[in-house]
């Protein structure tokens, strides 16, 4: 059943491929809505992004980031714009979001999709941090060489991580 493969992909960490296919097919409609009604479309996508339904249907998360990508292109937002964000402000934003997320976990309170804001904050933080790292030429060369393998590193990270956790678990916490 093709729907089951979309919902639970054969290789779990490639869950986004189905969303990518759907968003690509819907690109003409999304582009038209994003250009004709930019604020309304962004508000709608943002509401769908934070709505609890995203826990079930990850498509809305993909739609949010796809729309952000369209706006980055449309409004010519570059990495230099992210580099202008003060590192302290970005760190404060990340700490605030992570604090809210931690509170929701400790207090066992469902705060819609706070982790999606954590993902967004983390992405901005990492882009800014990598920007600082690549200012040093030797680190840039190392990261540049590693970039050729990024897909394969991503492709193997889940199976390797699961295997490592399983091996550690068996060694230190064996079944009795």
PDB file of C-alpha atoms in Angstrom:
ATOM      1  CA  UNK A   1       0.000   0.000   0.000  1.00  0.00           C
ATOM      2  CA  UNK A   2       1.675   3.230  -1.169  1.00  0.00           C
ATOM      3  CA  UNK A   3      -0.067   5.299   1.503  1.00  0.00           C
ATOM      4  CA  UNK A   4       1.460   3.174   4.255  1.00  0.00           C
ATOM      5  CA  UNK A   5       4.926   3.733   2.758  1.00  0.00           C
ATOM      6  CA  UNK A   6       4.233   7.481   2.800  1.00  0.00           C
ATOM      7  CA  UNK A   7       3.008   7.463   6.411  1.00  0.00           C
ATOM      8  CA  UNK A   8       5.676   5.034   7.680  1.00  0.00           C
ATOM      9  CA  UNK A   9       8.544   5.034   5.190  1.00  0.00           C
ATOM     10  CA  UNK A  10      10.732   1.972   4.807  1.00  0.00           C
ATOM     11  CA  UNK A  11      13.684   3.921   6.186  1.00  0.00           C
ATOM     12  CA  UNK A  12      12.175   6.041   8.978  1.00  0.00           C
ATOM     13  CA  UNK A  13      14.476   9.054   8.803  1.00  0.00           C
ATOM     14  CA  UNK A  14      13.472   9.667   5.169  1.00  0.00           C
ATOM     15  CA  UNK A  15       9.939  10.614   6.259  1.00  0.00           C
ATOM     16  CA  UNK A  16      10.267  13.952   4.470  1.00  0.00           C
ATOM     17  CA  UNK A  17      10.557  12.474   0.950  1.00  0.00           C
ATOM     18  CA  UNK A  18       6.796  11.981   0.629  1.00  0.00           C
ATOM     19  CA  UNK A  19       6.190  15.553   1.787  1.00  0.00           C
ATOM     20  CA  UNK A  20       8.785  16.822  -0.660  1.00  0.00           C
ATOM     21  CA  UNK A  21       7.037  15.069  -3.559  1.00  0.00           C
ATOM     22  CA  UNK A  22       3.633  16.488  -2.606  1.00  0.00           C
ATOM     23  CA  UNK A  23       4.948  20.030  -2.066  1.00  0.00           C
ATOM     24  CA  UNK A  24       6.776  19.881  -5.392  1.00  0.00           C
ATOM     25  CA  UNK A  25       3.568  18.842  -7.157  1.00  0.00           C
ATOM     26  CA  UNK A  26       1.690  21.690  -5.446  1.00  0.00           C
ATOM     27  CA  UNK A  27       4.384  24.292  -6.211  1.00  0.00           C
ATOM     28  CA  UNK A  28       2.380  26.258  -8.841  1.00  0.00           C
ATOM     29  CA  UNK A  29      -0.543  26.681  -6.438  1.00  0.00           C
ATOM     30  CA  UNK A  30       1.672  27.483  -3.445  1.00  0.00           C
ATOM     31  CA  UNK A  31       3.680  30.042  -5.449  1.00  0.00           C
ATOM     32  CA  UNK A  32       0.525  31.741  -6.685  1.00  0.00           C
ATOM     33  CA  UNK A  33      -0.963  31.975  -3.180  1.00  0.00           C
ATOM     34  CA  UNK A  34       2.355  33.102  -1.659  1.00  0.00           C
ATOM     35  CA  UNK A  35       2.779  35.870  -4.237  1.00  0.00           C
ATOM     36  CA  UNK A  36      -0.856  37.068  -4.488  1.00  0.00           C
ATOM     37  CA  UNK A  37      -1.673  36.935  -0.749  1.00  0.00           C
ATOM     38  CA  UNK A  38       1.689  36.881   1.046  1.00  0.00           C
ATOM     39  CA  UNK A  39       0.528  37.875   4.540  1.00  0.00           C
ATOM     40  CA  UNK A  40      -2.661  35.841   4.477  1.00  0.00           C
ATOM     41  CA  UNK A  41      -0.875  32.784   3.091  1.00  0.00           C
ATOM     42  CA  UNK A  42       1.909  33.068   5.655  1.00  0.00           C
ATOM     43  CA  UNK A  43      -0.635  33.444   8.480  1.00  0.00           C
ATOM     44  CA  UNK A  44      -2.520  30.356   7.277  1.00  0.00           C
ATOM     45  CA  UNK A  45       0.660  28.297   6.944  1.00  0.00           C
ATOM     46  CA  UNK A  46       1.853  29.483  10.364  1.00  0.00           C
ATOM     47  CA  UNK A  47      -1.459  28.467  11.968  1.00  0.00           C
ATOM     48  CA  UNK A  48      -1.233  25.043  10.322  1.00  0.00           C
ATOM     49  CA  UNK A  49       2.392  24.803  11.482  1.00  0.00           C
ATOM     50  CA  UNK A  50       1.575  25.333  15.169  1.00  0.00           C
ATOM     51  CA  UNK A  51      -1.735  23.469  15.156  1.00  0.00           C
ATOM     52  CA  UNK A  52      -1.727  20.134  17.011  1.00  0.00           C
ATOM     53  CA  UNK A  53      -2.640  18.360  13.750  1.00  0.00           C
ATOM     54  CA  UNK A  54       1.034  18.617  12.765  1.00  0.00           C
ATOM     55  CA  UNK A  55       1.686  15.831  15.257  1.00  0.00           C
ATOM     56  CA  UNK A  56      -0.264  13.564  12.891  1.00  0.00           C
ATOM     57  CA  UNK A  57       0.217  15.174   9.483  1.00  0.00           C
ATOM     58  CA  UNK A  58       3.810  16.320   9.022  1.00  0.00           C
ATOM     59  CA  UNK A  59       2.875  17.762   5.627  1.00  0.00           C
ATOM     60  CA  UNK A  60       2.038  21.093   7.265  1.00  0.00           C
ATOM     61  CA  UNK A  61       5.548  21.318   8.693  1.00  0.00           C
ATOM     62  CA  UNK A  62       6.955  20.745   5.203  1.00  0.00           C
ATOM     63  CA  UNK A  63       4.550  23.336   3.798  1.00  0.00           C
ATOM     64  CA  UNK A  64       5.725  25.890   6.375  1.00  0.00           C
ATOM     65  CA  UNK A  65       9.408  25.446   5.558  1.00  0.00           C
ATOM     66  CA  UNK A  66       8.710  25.332   1.824  1.00  0.00           C
ATOM     67  CA  UNK A  67       6.811  28.615   2.115  1.00  0.00           C
ATOM     68  CA  UNK A  68       9.687  30.102   4.117  1.00  0.00           C
ATOM     69  CA  UNK A  69      12.001  29.055   1.294  1.00  0.00           C
ATOM     70  CA  UNK A  70       9.768  30.805  -1.245  1.00  0.00           C
ATOM     71  CA  UNK A  71       9.800  33.986   0.840  1.00  0.00           C
ATOM     72  CA  UNK A  72      13.586  33.795   1.216  1.00  0.00           C
ATOM     73  CA  UNK A  73      13.839  33.797  -2.586  1.00  0.00           C
ATOM     74  CA  UNK A  74      11.088  36.350  -3.160  1.00  0.00           C
ATOM     75  CA  UNK A  75      12.409  38.888  -0.647  1.00  0.00           C
ATOM     76  CA  UNK A  76      16.078  38.089  -1.376  1.00  0.00           C
ATOM     77  CA  UNK A  77      16.934  37.135   2.207  1.00  0.00           C
ATOM     78  CA  UNK A  78      20.544  36.006   2.317  1.00  0.00           C
ATOM     79  CA  UNK A  79      22.732  34.344   4.911  1.00  0.00           C
ATOM     80  CA  UNK A  80      24.213  37.802   5.480  1.00  0.00           C
ATOM     81  CA  UNK A  81      20.840  38.841   6.920  1.00  0.00           C
ATOM     82  CA  UNK A  82      21.059  35.983   9.417  1.00  0.00           C
ATOM     83  CA  UNK A  83      24.647  36.976  10.172  1.00  0.00           C
ATOM     84  CA  UNK A  84      23.359  40.414  11.226  1.00  0.00           C
ATOM     85  CA  UNK A  85      21.353  38.812  14.030  1.00  0.00           C
ATOM     86  CA  UNK A  86      23.336  39.315  17.194  1.00  0.00           C
ATOM     87  CA  UNK A  87      24.586  36.026  18.612  1.00  0.00           C
ATOM     88  CA  UNK A  88      23.338  37.039  22.083  1.00  0.00           C
ATOM     89  CA  UNK A  89      19.807  37.705  20.793  1.00  0.00           C
ATOM     90  CA  UNK A  90      19.717  34.401  18.952  1.00  0.00           C
ATOM     91  CA  UNK A  91      21.017  32.554  22.004  1.00  0.00           C
ATOM     92  CA  UNK A  92      18.407  34.253  24.183  1.00  0.00           C
ATOM     93  CA  UNK A  93      15.653  33.255  21.717  1.00  0.00           C
ATOM     94  CA  UNK A  94      16.888  29.636  21.687  1.00  0.00           C
ATOM     95  CA  UNK A  95      17.100  29.510  25.496  1.00  0.00           C
ATOM     96  CA  UNK A  96      13.567  30.927  25.765  1.00  0.00           C
ATOM     97  CA  UNK A  97      12.140  28.393  23.304  1.00  0.00           C
ATOM     98  CA  UNK A  98      14.043  25.502  24.891  1.00  0.00           C
ATOM     99  CA  UNK A  99      12.891  26.684  28.333  1.00  0.00           C
ATOM    100  CA  UNK A 100       9.253  26.691  27.233  1.00  0.00           C
ATOM    101  CA  UNK A 101       9.736  23.236  25.725  1.00  0.00           C
ATOM    102  CA  UNK A 102      11.386  21.961  28.925  1.00  0.00           C
ATOM    103  CA  UNK A 103       8.512  23.378  30.973  1.00  0.00           C
ATOM    104  CA  UNK A 104       5.985  21.603  28.750  1.00  0.00           C
ATOM    105  CA  UNK A 105       7.831  18.297  29.227  1.00  0.00           C
ATOM    106  CA  UNK A 106       8.280  18.649  33.014  1.00  0.00           C
ATOM    107  CA  UNK A 107       4.754  19.941  33.624  1.00  0.00           C
ATOM    108  CA  UNK A 108       3.340  17.389  31.155  1.00  0.00           C
ATOM    109  CA  UNK A 109       1.499  20.187  29.356  1.00  0.00           C
ATOM    110  CA  UNK A 110       0.753  19.954  25.637  1.00  0.00           C
ATOM    111  CA  UNK A 111       1.868  23.228  24.075  1.00  0.00           C
ATOM    112  CA  UNK A 112       0.735  22.512  20.531  1.00  0.00           C
ATOM    113  CA  UNK A 113       3.899  22.363  18.450  1.00  0.00           C
ATOM    114  CA  UNK A 114       6.513  24.128  20.547  1.00  0.00           C
ATOM    115  CA  UNK A 115       9.150  21.707  19.299  1.00  0.00           C
ATOM    116  CA  UNK A 116       8.670  23.057  15.784  1.00  0.00           C
ATOM    117  CA  UNK A 117       9.719  26.481  17.054  1.00  0.00           C
ATOM    118  CA  UNK A 118      12.649  24.730  18.698  1.00  0.00           C
ATOM    119  CA  UNK A 119      13.599  23.280  15.307  1.00  0.00           C
ATOM    120  CA  UNK A 120      13.368  26.722  13.700  1.00  0.00           C
ATOM    121  CA  UNK A 121      15.369  28.360  16.497  1.00  0.00           C
ATOM    122  CA  UNK A 122      17.984  25.617  16.315  1.00  0.00           C
ATOM    123  CA  UNK A 123      18.292  26.027  12.556  1.00  0.00           C
ATOM    124  CA  UNK A 124      18.877  29.773  12.891  1.00  0.00           C
ATOM    125  CA  UNK A 125      21.337  29.181  15.717  1.00  0.00           C
ATOM    126  CA  UNK A 126      23.287  26.594  13.699  1.00  0.00           C
ATOM    127  CA  UNK A 127      23.377  28.766  10.570  1.00  0.00           C
ATOM    128  CA  UNK A 128      24.750  31.619  12.660  1.00  0.00           C
ATOM    129  CA  UNK A 129      27.235  29.350  14.453  1.00  0.00           C
ATOM    130  CA  UNK A 130      28.498  27.819  11.189  1.00  0.00           C
ATOM    131  CA  UNK A 131      28.866  31.357   9.825  1.00  0.00           C
ATOM    132  CA  UNK A 132      31.240  32.097  12.684  1.00  0.00           C
ATOM    133  CA  UNK A 133      33.107  28.829  12.147  1.00  0.00           C
ATOM    134  CA  UNK A 134      33.687  29.309   8.431  1.00  0.00           C
ATOM    135  CA  UNK A 135      35.276  32.688   8.985  1.00  0.00           C
ATOM    136  CA  UNK A 136      38.361  30.691   9.846  1.00  0.00           C
ATOM    137  CA  UNK A 137      39.689  29.367   6.566  1.00  0.00           C
ATOM    138  CA  UNK A 138      40.881  25.983   7.873  1.00  0.00           C
ATOM    139  CA  UNK A 139      37.463  25.160   9.363  1.00  0.00           C
ATOM    140  CA  UNK A 140      35.814  26.215   6.104  1.00  0.00           C
ATOM    141  CA  UNK A 141      38.033  23.771   4.195  1.00  0.00           C
ATOM    142  CA  UNK A 142      37.156  20.932   6.580  1.00  0.00           C
ATOM    143  CA  UNK A 143      33.410  21.665   6.374  1.00  0.00           C
ATOM    144  CA  UNK A 144      33.646  22.017   2.602  1.00  0.00           C
ATOM    145  CA  UNK A 145      35.241  18.550   2.303  1.00  0.00           C
ATOM    146  CA  UNK A 146      32.614  17.030   4.590  1.00  0.00           C
ATOM    147  CA  UNK A 147      29.761  18.586   2.596  1.00  0.00           C
ATOM    148  CA  UNK A 148      30.310  16.084  -0.220  1.00  0.00           C
ATOM    149  CA  UNK A 149      29.303  13.323   2.185  1.00  0.00           C
ATOM    150  CA  UNK A 150      26.387  15.076   3.889  1.00  0.00           C
ATOM    151  CA  UNK A 151      23.667  13.005   2.230  1.00  0.00           C
ATOM    152  CA  UNK A 152      25.381   9.739   3.073  1.00  0.00           C
ATOM    153  CA  UNK A 153      26.069  10.862   6.632  1.00  0.00           C
ATOM    154  CA  UNK A 154      22.386  11.675   6.962  1.00  0.00           C
ATOM    155  CA  UNK A 155      21.377   8.404   5.334  1.00  0.00           C
ATOM    156  CA  UNK A 156      23.342   6.285   7.790  1.00  0.00           C
ATOM    157  CA  UNK A 157      22.934   8.317  10.972  1.00  0.00           C
ATOM    158  CA  UNK A 158      19.712   6.685  12.165  1.00  0.00           C
ATOM    159  CA  UNK A 159      20.686   3.036  11.573  1.00  0.00           C
ATOM    160  CA  UNK A 160      24.151   3.614  13.068  1.00  0.00           C
ATOM    161  CA  UNK A 161      22.752   5.504  16.051  1.00  0.00           C
ATOM    162  CA  UNK A 162      20.100   2.851  16.681  1.00  0.00           C
ATOM    163  CA  UNK A 163      22.718   0.094  16.434  1.00  0.00           C
ATOM    164  CA  UNK A 164      25.055   1.901  18.812  1.00  0.00           C
ATOM    165  CA  UNK A 165      22.292   2.474  21.365  1.00  0.00           C
ATOM    166  CA  UNK A 166      21.239  -1.174  21.091  1.00  0.00           C
ATOM    167  CA  UNK A 167      24.846  -2.361  21.600  1.00  0.00           C
ATOM    168  CA  UNK A 168      25.347  -0.107  24.644  1.00  0.00           C
ATOM    169  CA  UNK A 169      21.976  -1.148  26.040  1.00  0.00           C
ATOM    170  CA  UNK A 170      22.821  -4.858  25.687  1.00  0.00           C
ATOM    171  CA  UNK A 171      26.244  -4.384  27.248  1.00  0.00           C
ATOM    172  CA  UNK A 172      25.273  -2.283  30.255  1.00  0.00           C
ATOM    173  CA  UNK A 173      21.568  -3.030  30.734  1.00  0.00           C
ATOM    174  CA  UNK A 174      21.108  -6.643  29.644  1.00  0.00           C
ATOM    175  CA  UNK A 175      17.793  -8.393  30.107  1.00  0.00           C
ATOM    176  CA  UNK A 176      17.732 -10.490  33.253  1.00  0.00           C
TER     177      UNK A 176
END
